[in-house]
PDB file of C-alpha atoms in Angstrom:
ATOM      1  CA  MET A 778      48.141  42.711 -71.964  1.00 83.00           C
ATOM      2  CA  PHE A 779      46.998  41.720 -68.381  1.00 86.00           C
ATOM      3  CA  LEU A 780      50.621  42.296 -67.326  1.00 89.00           C
ATOM      4  CA  ILE A 781      50.740  45.652 -68.761  1.00 91.00           C
ATOM      5  CA  PHE A 782      47.599  46.816 -67.100  1.00 91.00           C
ATOM      6  CA  ALA A 783      48.272  45.169 -63.778  1.00 91.00           C
ATOM      7  CA  LEU A 784      52.034  46.925 -63.809  1.00 91.00           C
ATOM      8  CA  ILE A 785      50.296  50.305 -64.799  1.00 93.00           C
ATOM      9  CA  THR A 786      47.839  49.851 -61.690  1.00 92.00           C
ATOM     10  CA  LEU A 787      50.546  48.844 -59.242  1.00 92.00           C
ATOM     11  CA  LEU A 788      53.171  51.167 -60.290  1.00 93.00           C
ATOM     12  CA  GLY A 789      50.697  54.027 -60.226  1.00 92.00           C
ATOM     13  CA  GLY A 790      49.744  53.097 -56.635  1.00 92.00           C
ATOM     14  CA  LEU A 791      53.370  52.857 -55.532  1.00 91.00           C
ATOM     15  CA  SER A 792      54.250  56.155 -56.849  1.00 92.00           C
ATOM     16  CA  LEU A 793      51.453  57.742 -55.225  1.00 90.00           C
ATOM     17  CA  ALA A 794      52.426  56.294 -52.102  1.00 89.00           C
ATOM     18  CA  PHE A 795      55.909  57.951 -52.243  1.00 89.00           C
ATOM     19  CA  GLN A 796      54.856  61.181 -54.261  1.00 86.00           C
ATOM     20  CA  LYS A 797      55.464  64.517 -52.158  1.00 86.00           C
ATOM     21  CA  ASN A 798      53.884  66.879 -54.671  1.00 88.00           C
ATOM     22  CA  LEU A 799      50.046  66.522 -54.074  1.00 89.00           C
ATOM     23  CA  VAL A 800      49.091  67.417 -57.731  1.00 90.00           C
ATOM     24  CA  VAL A 801      51.511  64.824 -59.059  1.00 91.00           C
ATOM     25  CA  ALA A 802      50.125  62.317 -56.555  1.00 90.00           C
ATOM     26  CA  GLY A 803      46.579  63.113 -58.059  1.00 90.00           C
ATOM     27  CA  LEU A 804      47.909  62.567 -61.533  1.00 91.00           C
ATOM     28  CA  CYS A 805      49.464  59.151 -60.494  1.00 92.00           C
ATOM     29  CA  MET A 806      46.012  58.319 -59.079  1.00 92.00           C
ATOM     30  CA  VAL A 807      44.599  58.950 -62.766  1.00 93.00           C
ATOM     31  CA  LEU A 808      47.147  56.453 -63.915  1.00 92.00           C
ATOM     32  CA  THR A 809      45.928  53.888 -61.413  1.00 94.00           C
ATOM     33  CA  PHE A 810      42.394  54.368 -62.472  1.00 94.00           C
ATOM     34  CA  PHE A 811      43.225  53.918 -66.248  1.00 93.00           C
ATOM     35  CA  GLY A 812      45.064  50.746 -65.395  1.00 93.00           C
ATOM     36  CA  VAL A 813      42.147  49.487 -63.317  1.00 94.00           C
ATOM     37  CA  ALA A 814      39.807  50.526 -66.547  1.00 94.00           C
ATOM     38  CA  GLY A 815      42.195  48.404 -68.700  1.00 93.00           C
ATOM     39  CA  LEU A 816      41.743  45.329 -66.353  1.00 92.00           C
ATOM     40  CA  PHE A 817      37.889  45.700 -66.552  1.00 91.00           C
ATOM     41  CA  LEU A 818      38.304  45.749 -70.435  1.00 91.00           C
ATOM     42  CA  LEU A 819      40.198  42.547 -70.114  1.00 89.00           C
ATOM     43  CA  LEU A 820      37.469  40.995 -67.933  1.00 87.00           C
ATOM     44  CA  ALA A 821      35.071  41.926 -71.025  1.00 86.00           C
ATOM     45  CA  ASN A 822      33.093  44.390 -69.080  1.00 87.00           C
ATOM     46  CA  PRO A 823      33.164  47.633 -71.345  1.00 88.00           C
ATOM     47  CA  VAL A 824      30.458  49.074 -69.146  1.00 89.00           C
ATOM     48  CA  ALA A 825      32.392  49.161 -66.055  1.00 90.00           C
ATOM     49  CA  ALA A 826      35.590  50.435 -67.913  1.00 92.00           C
ATOM     50  CA  ALA A 827      33.537  53.291 -69.253  1.00 92.00           C
ATOM     51  CA  LEU A 828      32.173  54.055 -65.815  1.00 91.00           C
ATOM     52  CA  GLN A 829      35.573  53.752 -64.208  1.00 92.00           C
ATOM     53  CA  VAL A 830      36.945  56.365 -66.682  1.00 93.00           C
ATOM     54  CA  ILE A 831      33.888  58.789 -66.445  1.00 92.00           C
ATOM     55  CA  VAL A 832      33.436  58.669 -62.712  1.00 91.00           C
ATOM     56  CA  TYR A 833      36.774  57.964 -61.060  1.00 89.00           C
ATOM     57  CA  SER A 834      39.310  59.579 -63.767  1.00 88.00           C
ATOM     58  CA  GLY A 835      36.863  62.262 -64.535  1.00 88.00           C
ATOM     59  CA  ALA A 836      34.731  63.474 -61.729  1.00 90.00           C
ATOM     60  CA  ILE A 837      36.496  62.383 -58.512  1.00 91.00           C
ATOM     61  CA  VAL A 838      40.005  63.194 -59.661  1.00 91.00           C
ATOM     62  CA  VAL A 839      38.771  66.610 -60.939  1.00 92.00           C
ATOM     63  CA  LEU A 840      37.163  67.362 -57.531  1.00 90.00           C
ATOM     64  CA  LEU A 841      40.309  66.169 -55.694  1.00 91.00           C
ATOM     65  CA  LEU A 842      42.527  68.404 -57.907  1.00 91.00           C
ATOM     66  CA  PHE A 843      40.174  71.333 -57.467  1.00 90.00           C
ATOM     67  CA  VAL A 844      40.362  71.089 -53.706  1.00 90.00           C
ATOM     68  CA  ILE A 845      44.174  70.639 -53.600  1.00 89.00           C
ATOM     69  CA  MET A 846      44.477  74.065 -55.659  1.00 89.00           C
ATOM     70  CA  LEU A 847      41.860  75.685 -53.699  1.00 88.00           C
ATOM     71  CA  LEU A 848      43.735  75.059 -50.357  1.00 86.00           C
ATOM     72  CA  SER A 849      47.043  75.498 -52.234  1.00 79.00           C
ATOM     73  CA  ALA A 850      48.332  72.486 -50.570  1.00 73.00           C
ATOM     74  CA  HIS A 851      50.680  71.492 -53.297  1.00 75.00           C
ATOM     75  CA  GLU A 852      53.391  70.582 -50.983  1.00 77.00           C
ATOM     76  CA  GLU A 853      53.304  68.499 -47.935  1.00 74.00           C
ATOM     77  CA  GLU A 854      53.774  70.277 -44.696  1.00 73.00           C
ATOM     78  CA  GLU A 855      56.885  69.627 -42.479  1.00 74.00           C
ATOM     79  CA  ALA A 856      56.223  67.112 -39.809  1.00 74.00           C
ATOM     80  CA  LEU A 857      55.977  68.657 -36.306  1.00 75.00           C
ATOM     81  CA  LYS A 858      57.914  65.593 -34.976  1.00 77.00           C
ATOM     82  CA  ALA A 859      59.360  62.501 -36.507  1.00 76.00           C
ATOM     83  CA  HIS A 860      57.309  59.274 -36.054  1.00 79.00           C
ATOM     84  CA  PRO A 861      59.596  56.358 -36.624  1.00 82.00           C
ATOM     85  CA  ILE A 862      57.120  53.976 -35.141  1.00 86.00           C
ATOM     86  CA  GLN A 863      54.344  54.950 -37.619  1.00 84.00           C
ATOM     87  CA  ARG A 864      56.709  54.861 -40.535  1.00 85.00           C
ATOM     88  CA  TRP A 865      58.398  51.474 -39.818  1.00 90.00           C
ATOM     89  CA  GLY A 866      54.992  50.170 -38.329  1.00 90.00           C
ATOM     90  CA  SER A 867      53.124  50.745 -41.534  1.00 89.00           C
ATOM     91  CA  VAL A 868      55.988  49.462 -43.648  1.00 90.00           C
ATOM     92  CA  VAL A 869      56.168  46.206 -41.687  1.00 92.00           C
ATOM     93  CA  ALA A 870      52.315  45.967 -41.745  1.00 91.00           C
ATOM     94  CA  ALA A 871      51.971  46.526 -45.438  1.00 91.00           C
ATOM     95  CA  LEU A 872      54.812  44.096 -46.224  1.00 93.00           C
ATOM     96  CA  ALA A 873      53.294  41.355 -44.087  1.00 93.00           C
ATOM     97  CA  LEU A 874      49.890  41.736 -45.564  1.00 92.00           C
ATOM     98  CA  ALA A 875      51.307  41.738 -49.035  1.00 91.00           C
ATOM     99  CA  GLY A 876      53.240  38.558 -48.356  1.00 92.00           C
ATOM    100  CA  GLY A 877      50.315  36.897 -46.720  1.00 91.00           C
ATOM    101  CA  ALA A 878      48.089  37.734 -49.637  1.00 88.00           C
ATOM    102  CA  VAL A 879      50.624  36.373 -52.266  1.00 88.00           C
ATOM    103  CA  LYS A 880      51.166  33.232 -50.373  1.00 89.00           C
ATOM    104  CA  VAL A 881      47.438  32.595 -49.858  1.00 87.00           C
ATOM    105  CA  VAL A 882      46.470  33.426 -53.308  1.00 85.00           C
ATOM    106  CA  LEU A 883      49.352  31.123 -54.821  1.00 84.00           C
ATOM    107  CA  ALA A 884      48.480  28.298 -52.639  1.00 84.00           C
ATOM    108  CA  SER A 885      44.887  28.488 -53.246  1.00 78.00           C
ATOM    109  CA  GLY A 886      43.416  25.639 -55.358  1.00 72.00           C
ATOM    110  CA  ILE A 887      39.992  27.091 -56.168  1.00 72.00           C
ATOM    111  CA  LEU A 888      41.344  30.183 -57.643  1.00 72.00           C
ATOM    112  CA  ARG A 889      43.635  28.125 -60.043  1.00 70.00           C
ATOM    113  CA  SER A 890      40.790  25.785 -61.336  1.00 64.00           C
ATOM    114  CA  PRO A 891      40.046  26.541 -65.009  1.00 61.00           C
ATOM    115  CA  ARG A 892      37.353  28.775 -66.197  1.00 58.00           C
ATOM    116  CA  PRO A 893      33.876  27.423 -67.247  1.00 57.00           C
ATOM    117  CA  VAL A 894      33.961  25.838 -70.698  1.00 54.00           C
ATOM    118  CA  GLY A 895      32.588  28.442 -73.356  1.00 62.00           C
ATOM    119  CA  VAL A 896      33.707  31.936 -72.957  1.00 71.00           C
ATOM    120  CA  PRO A 897      30.778  33.975 -71.504  1.00 75.00           C
ATOM    121  CA  PRO A 898      29.561  36.933 -73.556  1.00 79.00           C
ATOM    122  CA  PRO A 899      30.830  40.457 -72.796  1.00 80.00           C
ATOM    123  CA  MET A 900      28.742  42.533 -70.458  1.00 81.00           C
ATOM    124  CA  ASN A 901      26.342  44.851 -72.296  1.00 83.00           C
ATOM    125  CA  LEU A 902      24.201  47.655 -71.071  1.00 87.00           C
ATOM    126  CA  ASP A 903      20.868  45.759 -71.787  1.00 87.00           C
ATOM    127  CA  ALA A 904      21.403  43.008 -69.407  1.00 86.00           C
ATOM    128  CA  LEU A 905      22.843  45.426 -66.766  1.00 88.00           C
ATOM    129  CA  GLY A 906      19.679  47.604 -67.185  1.00 89.00           C
ATOM    130  CA  ASN A 907      17.243  44.633 -66.905  1.00 89.00           C
ATOM    131  CA  ALA A 908      18.915  43.268 -63.649  1.00 89.00           C
ATOM    132  CA  LEU A 909      19.165  46.920 -62.217  1.00 89.00           C
ATOM    133  CA  PHE A 910      15.615  47.766 -62.744  1.00 91.00           C
ATOM    134  CA  ASN A 911      13.980  44.350 -62.396  1.00 91.00           C
ATOM    135  CA  ASN A 912      15.820  43.022 -59.291  1.00 90.00           C
ATOM    136  CA  HIS A 913      17.357  45.965 -57.594  1.00 90.00           C
ATOM    137  CA  LEU A 914      14.946  48.909 -57.942  1.00 92.00           C
ATOM    138  CA  ALA A 915      14.613  49.669 -54.350  1.00 93.00           C
ATOM    139  CA  ALA A 916      18.429  50.005 -53.946  1.00 92.00           C
ATOM    140  CA  PHE A 917      18.449  51.942 -56.849  1.00 93.00           C
ATOM    141  CA  GLU A 918      15.954  54.606 -55.633  1.00 94.00           C
ATOM    142  CA  ILE A 919      17.713  54.515 -52.187  1.00 95.00           C
ATOM    143  CA  VAL A 920      21.193  55.309 -53.884  1.00 94.00           C
ATOM    144  CA  GLY A 921      19.591  58.344 -55.551  1.00 94.00           C
ATOM    145  CA  LEU A 922      18.229  59.668 -52.204  1.00 95.00           C
ATOM    146  CA  LEU A 923      21.638  59.105 -50.885  1.00 95.00           C
ATOM    147  CA  LEU A 924      23.358  61.462 -53.419  1.00 94.00           C
ATOM    148  CA  LEU A 925      20.783  64.049 -52.813  1.00 95.00           C
ATOM    149  CA  ALA A 926      21.553  63.727 -49.016  1.00 95.00           C
ATOM    150  CA  THR A 927      25.310  63.956 -49.884  1.00 94.00           C
ATOM    151  CA  MET A 928      24.833  66.941 -51.954  1.00 93.00           C
ATOM    152  CA  VAL A 929      22.753  68.785 -49.241  1.00 94.00           C
ATOM    153  CA  GLY A 930      25.434  67.687 -46.675  1.00 92.00           C
ATOM    154  CA  ALA A 931      28.365  69.045 -48.737  1.00 91.00           C
ATOM    155  CA  VAL A 932      26.740  72.317 -49.283  1.00 92.00           C
ATOM    156  CA  VAL A 933      26.077  72.640 -45.578  1.00 91.00           C
ATOM    157  CA  LEU A 934      29.598  71.732 -44.537  1.00 88.00           C
ATOM    158  CA  VAL A 935      31.271  74.084 -47.091  1.00 87.00           C
ATOM    159  CA  LYS A 936      28.930  77.127 -46.845  1.00 85.00           C
ATOM    160  CA  ARG A 937      30.348  79.785 -44.573  1.00 78.00           C
ATOM    161  CA  ASP A 938      27.251  81.066 -42.852  1.00 74.00           C
ATOM    162  CA  LEU A 939      23.728  79.463 -43.390  1.00 70.00           C
TER     163      LEU A 939
ATOM    164  CA  MET B 323      52.678  30.654 -63.397  1.00 63.00           C
ATOM    165  CA  THR B 324      52.073  31.417 -67.213  1.00 66.00           C
ATOM    166  CA  THR B 325      48.270  31.440 -66.643  1.00 66.00           C
ATOM    167  CA  LEU B 326      48.885  33.803 -63.822  1.00 68.00           C
ATOM    168  CA  LEU B 327      50.833  36.344 -65.956  1.00 68.00           C
ATOM    169  CA  GLN B 328      48.289  36.134 -68.795  1.00 67.00           C
ATOM    170  CA  GLY B 329      45.358  36.951 -66.386  1.00 66.00           C
ATOM    171  CA  SER B 330      43.706  34.042 -64.747  1.00 79.00           C
ATOM    172  CA  LEU B 331      41.548  34.608 -61.870  1.00 82.00           C
ATOM    173  CA  GLN B 332      44.375  34.136 -59.650  1.00 85.00           C
ATOM    174  CA  GLY B 333      46.152  36.959 -61.341  1.00 86.00           C
ATOM    175  CA  TYR B 334      43.195  39.311 -60.926  1.00 89.00           C
ATOM    176  CA  VAL B 335      42.728  38.388 -57.282  1.00 90.00           C
ATOM    177  CA  LEU B 336      46.521  39.075 -56.666  1.00 90.00           C
ATOM    178  CA  VAL B 337      46.413  42.429 -58.370  1.00 91.00           C
ATOM    179  CA  ALA B 338      43.398  43.501 -56.310  1.00 93.00           C
ATOM    180  CA  LEU B 339      45.037  42.428 -53.129  1.00 93.00           C
ATOM    181  CA  LEU B 340      48.213  44.199 -53.767  1.00 93.00           C
ATOM    182  CA  LEU B 341      46.442  47.430 -54.744  1.00 94.00           C
ATOM    183  CA  PHE B 342      44.515  47.132 -51.306  1.00 94.00           C
ATOM    184  CA  VAL B 343      47.861  46.811 -49.533  1.00 94.00           C
ATOM    185  CA  ILE B 344      49.124  49.860 -51.313  1.00 94.00           C
ATOM    186  CA  GLY B 345      46.128  51.876 -50.105  1.00 93.00           C
ATOM    187  CA  PHE B 346      46.259  50.694 -46.893  1.00 93.00           C
ATOM    188  CA  PHE B 347      50.010  51.578 -46.666  1.00 93.00           C
ATOM    189  CA  ILE B 348      49.189  55.096 -47.911  1.00 93.00           C
ATOM    190  CA  VAL B 349      46.525  55.825 -45.176  1.00 92.00           C
ATOM    191  CA  LEU B 350      48.843  54.332 -42.466  1.00 90.00           C
ATOM    192  CA  SER B 351      52.203  56.042 -43.492  1.00 88.00           C
ATOM    193  CA  ARG B 352      51.114  59.554 -44.910  1.00 86.00           C
ATOM    194  CA  ARG B 353      50.228  62.488 -42.841  1.00 84.00           C
ATOM    195  CA  THR B 354      48.252  64.717 -45.301  1.00 87.00           C
ATOM    196  CA  VAL B 355      44.426  64.190 -45.194  1.00 88.00           C
ATOM    197  CA  LEU B 356      44.221  64.431 -49.097  1.00 89.00           C
ATOM    198  CA  VAL B 357      46.707  61.750 -49.725  1.00 91.00           C
ATOM    199  CA  GLN B 358      45.039  59.495 -47.254  1.00 91.00           C
ATOM    200  CA  PHE B 359      41.683  60.179 -49.097  1.00 91.00           C
ATOM    201  CA  MET B 360      43.578  58.943 -52.140  1.00 91.00           C
ATOM    202  CA  GLY B 361      44.590  55.724 -50.487  1.00 93.00           C
ATOM    203  CA  VAL B 362      41.003  55.139 -49.494  1.00 93.00           C
ATOM    204  CA  GLU B 363      40.056  55.415 -53.074  1.00 92.00           C
ATOM    205  CA  LEU B 364      42.612  52.884 -54.172  1.00 93.00           C
ATOM    206  CA  MET B 365      41.170  50.351 -51.566  1.00 93.00           C
ATOM    207  CA  LEU B 366      37.786  50.866 -52.930  1.00 92.00           C
ATOM    208  CA  ASN B 367      39.235  50.188 -56.555  1.00 93.00           C
ATOM    209  CA  ALA B 368      40.958  46.942 -55.375  1.00 94.00           C
ATOM    210  CA  ALA B 369      37.567  45.672 -53.973  1.00 93.00           C
ATOM    211  CA  ASN B 370      35.924  46.644 -57.491  1.00 93.00           C
ATOM    212  CA  ILE B 371      38.705  44.536 -59.325  1.00 93.00           C
ATOM    213  CA  ALA B 372      38.104  41.405 -57.045  1.00 91.00           C
ATOM    214  CA  LEU B 373      34.182  41.762 -57.499  1.00 91.00           C
ATOM    215  CA  LEU B 374      34.187  41.955 -61.286  1.00 91.00           C
ATOM    216  CA  ALA B 375      36.961  39.316 -61.628  1.00 89.00           C
ATOM    217  CA  PHE B 376      34.889  36.856 -59.619  1.00 88.00           C
ATOM    218  CA  ALA B 377      31.662  37.746 -61.517  1.00 87.00           C
ATOM    219  CA  ARG B 378      33.397  37.025 -64.799  1.00 85.00           C
ATOM    220  CA  ALA B 379      34.727  33.819 -63.510  1.00 83.00           C
ATOM    221  CA  ARG B 380      31.135  32.789 -62.625  1.00 80.00           C
ATOM    222  CA  GLY B 381      30.132  33.098 -66.249  1.00 77.00           C
ATOM    223  CA  GLY B 382      29.651  36.931 -66.845  1.00 75.00           C
ATOM    224  CA  ASP B 383      27.488  37.343 -63.997  1.00 82.00           C
ATOM    225  CA  VAL B 384      25.627  40.644 -64.245  1.00 87.00           C
ATOM    226  CA  GLN B 385      25.170  41.077 -60.503  1.00 87.00           C
ATOM    227  CA  GLY B 386      28.726  41.836 -60.006  1.00 87.00           C
ATOM    228  CA  THR B 387      28.434  44.996 -62.458  1.00 90.00           C
ATOM    229  CA  VAL B 388      25.164  46.086 -60.450  1.00 91.00           C
ATOM    230  CA  PHE B 389      27.052  46.027 -57.359  1.00 91.00           C
ATOM    231  CA  TYR B 390      30.076  47.882 -58.973  1.00 92.00           C
ATOM    232  CA  LEU B 391      27.509  50.408 -59.856  1.00 92.00           C
ATOM    233  CA  PHE B 392      26.213  50.945 -56.430  1.00 93.00           C
ATOM    234  CA  ILE B 393      29.723  50.957 -55.060  1.00 92.00           C
ATOM    235  CA  ILE B 394      30.787  53.762 -57.370  1.00 91.00           C
ATOM    236  CA  ALA B 395      27.663  55.834 -56.375  1.00 92.00           C
ATOM    237  CA  VAL B 396      28.656  55.454 -52.815  1.00 92.00           C
ATOM    238  CA  ALA B 397      32.251  56.372 -53.451  1.00 91.00           C
ATOM    239  CA  ALA B 398      31.369  59.339 -55.293  1.00 91.00           C
ATOM    240  CA  CYS B 399      29.207  60.357 -52.186  1.00 92.00           C
ATOM    241  CA  GLU B 400      32.160  59.527 -49.816  1.00 92.00           C
ATOM    242  CA  ALA B 401      34.455  61.823 -52.084  1.00 91.00           C
ATOM    243  CA  ALA B 402      31.900  64.956 -52.083  1.00 92.00           C
ATOM    244  CA  VAL B 403      31.391  64.722 -48.328  1.00 93.00           C
ATOM    245  CA  GLY B 404      35.156  63.740 -47.618  1.00 91.00           C
ATOM    246  CA  LEU B 405      36.482  66.661 -49.512  1.00 92.00           C
ATOM    247  CA  ALA B 406      33.985  69.035 -48.018  1.00 92.00           C
ATOM    248  CA  LEU B 407      35.265  67.900 -44.566  1.00 90.00           C
ATOM    249  CA  VAL B 408      38.831  68.688 -45.618  1.00 89.00           C
ATOM    250  CA  VAL B 409      37.970  72.232 -46.919  1.00 90.00           C
ATOM    251  CA  GLY B 410      36.154  72.803 -43.399  1.00 87.00           C
ATOM    252  CA  LEU B 411      39.229  71.593 -41.578  1.00 86.00           C
ATOM    253  CA  PHE B 412      41.281  73.956 -43.558  1.00 87.00           C
ATOM    254  CA  ARG B 413      39.074  76.987 -42.886  1.00 86.00           C
ATOM    255  CA  HIS B 414      39.275  76.259 -38.999  1.00 82.00           C
ATOM    256  CA  ARG B 415      42.844  75.145 -38.699  1.00 81.00           C
ATOM    257  CA  THR B 416      44.648  76.481 -42.018  1.00 81.00           C
ATOM    258  CA  THR B 417      46.110  73.021 -42.296  1.00 80.00           C
ATOM    259  CA  THR B 418      45.605  69.737 -43.965  1.00 80.00           C
ATOM    260  CA  ASP B 419      48.039  67.741 -41.771  1.00 81.00           C
ATOM    261  CA  THR B 420      46.514  65.175 -39.435  1.00 80.00           C
ATOM    262  CA  ASP B 421      49.294  65.869 -36.706  1.00 80.00           C
ATOM    263  CA  ARG B 422      48.352  69.278 -36.534  1.00 80.00           C
ATOM    264  CA  ALA B 423      44.590  68.665 -36.353  1.00 78.00           C
ATOM    265  CA  ASP B 424      44.580  66.245 -33.375  1.00 77.00           C
ATOM    266  CA  ALA B 425      42.175  67.998 -31.051  1.00 76.00           C
ATOM    267  CA  LEU B 426      38.471  68.408 -31.242  1.00 74.00           C
ATOM    268  CA  LYS B 427      38.423  71.881 -29.832  1.00 71.00           C
ATOM    269  CA  LEU B 428      40.570  74.739 -30.764  1.00 66.00           C
TER     270      LEU B 428
END
């Protein structure tokens, strides 16, 4: 199961990287988000999986597809001039980073150590709500303020004449 | 190797790192603002996978999920403001290509 969801996630990301049509790229991103939600389920965290599907695959992707269709930017514009340095530089940087990451993770002894004995219980909303409102109440209120400020800011940015 | 394929902590960290690298590659190599934005979202998701995998390995720690909640709230803010900026850019320049929008003043 882990292998299936990991492959869905990574192949969705790769097809997003090489997709020319922006709407199809957005749908590839949905695929990636569903793969990530599956990984969260395998981590015994159904709360996070549900939030992932609702917020990412739901709200953010709908907003993104809406903007793509609003600007009718389905196809990528032709490049003004070729940028071989950018293309090959990004390929080399990504391959070097990926190679380094694989090497470090496979060599690490801490990550390979077995899980603690006794499987921990799955995450439930009860524990999450208690932790959120007992220990992180200030942060919760600040995030609410941030969302309000974002809403006002987005309206100001998009409105034609205030 | 078999524990890696069946989803040990190592496997999750590896998937998170590779997803981050893919997002990084998208941001570096593509020219369209909207696709670069998708790459940023992939990088945020990679961070979330690593966070929740480590929380699980620490015995189902609830703090990881609390942080995940805050991260997706901030990601939603980033999405709203980022897409508003793209719409504003398109209104001024009628383009979403970063090569064509390389000057602050028209």
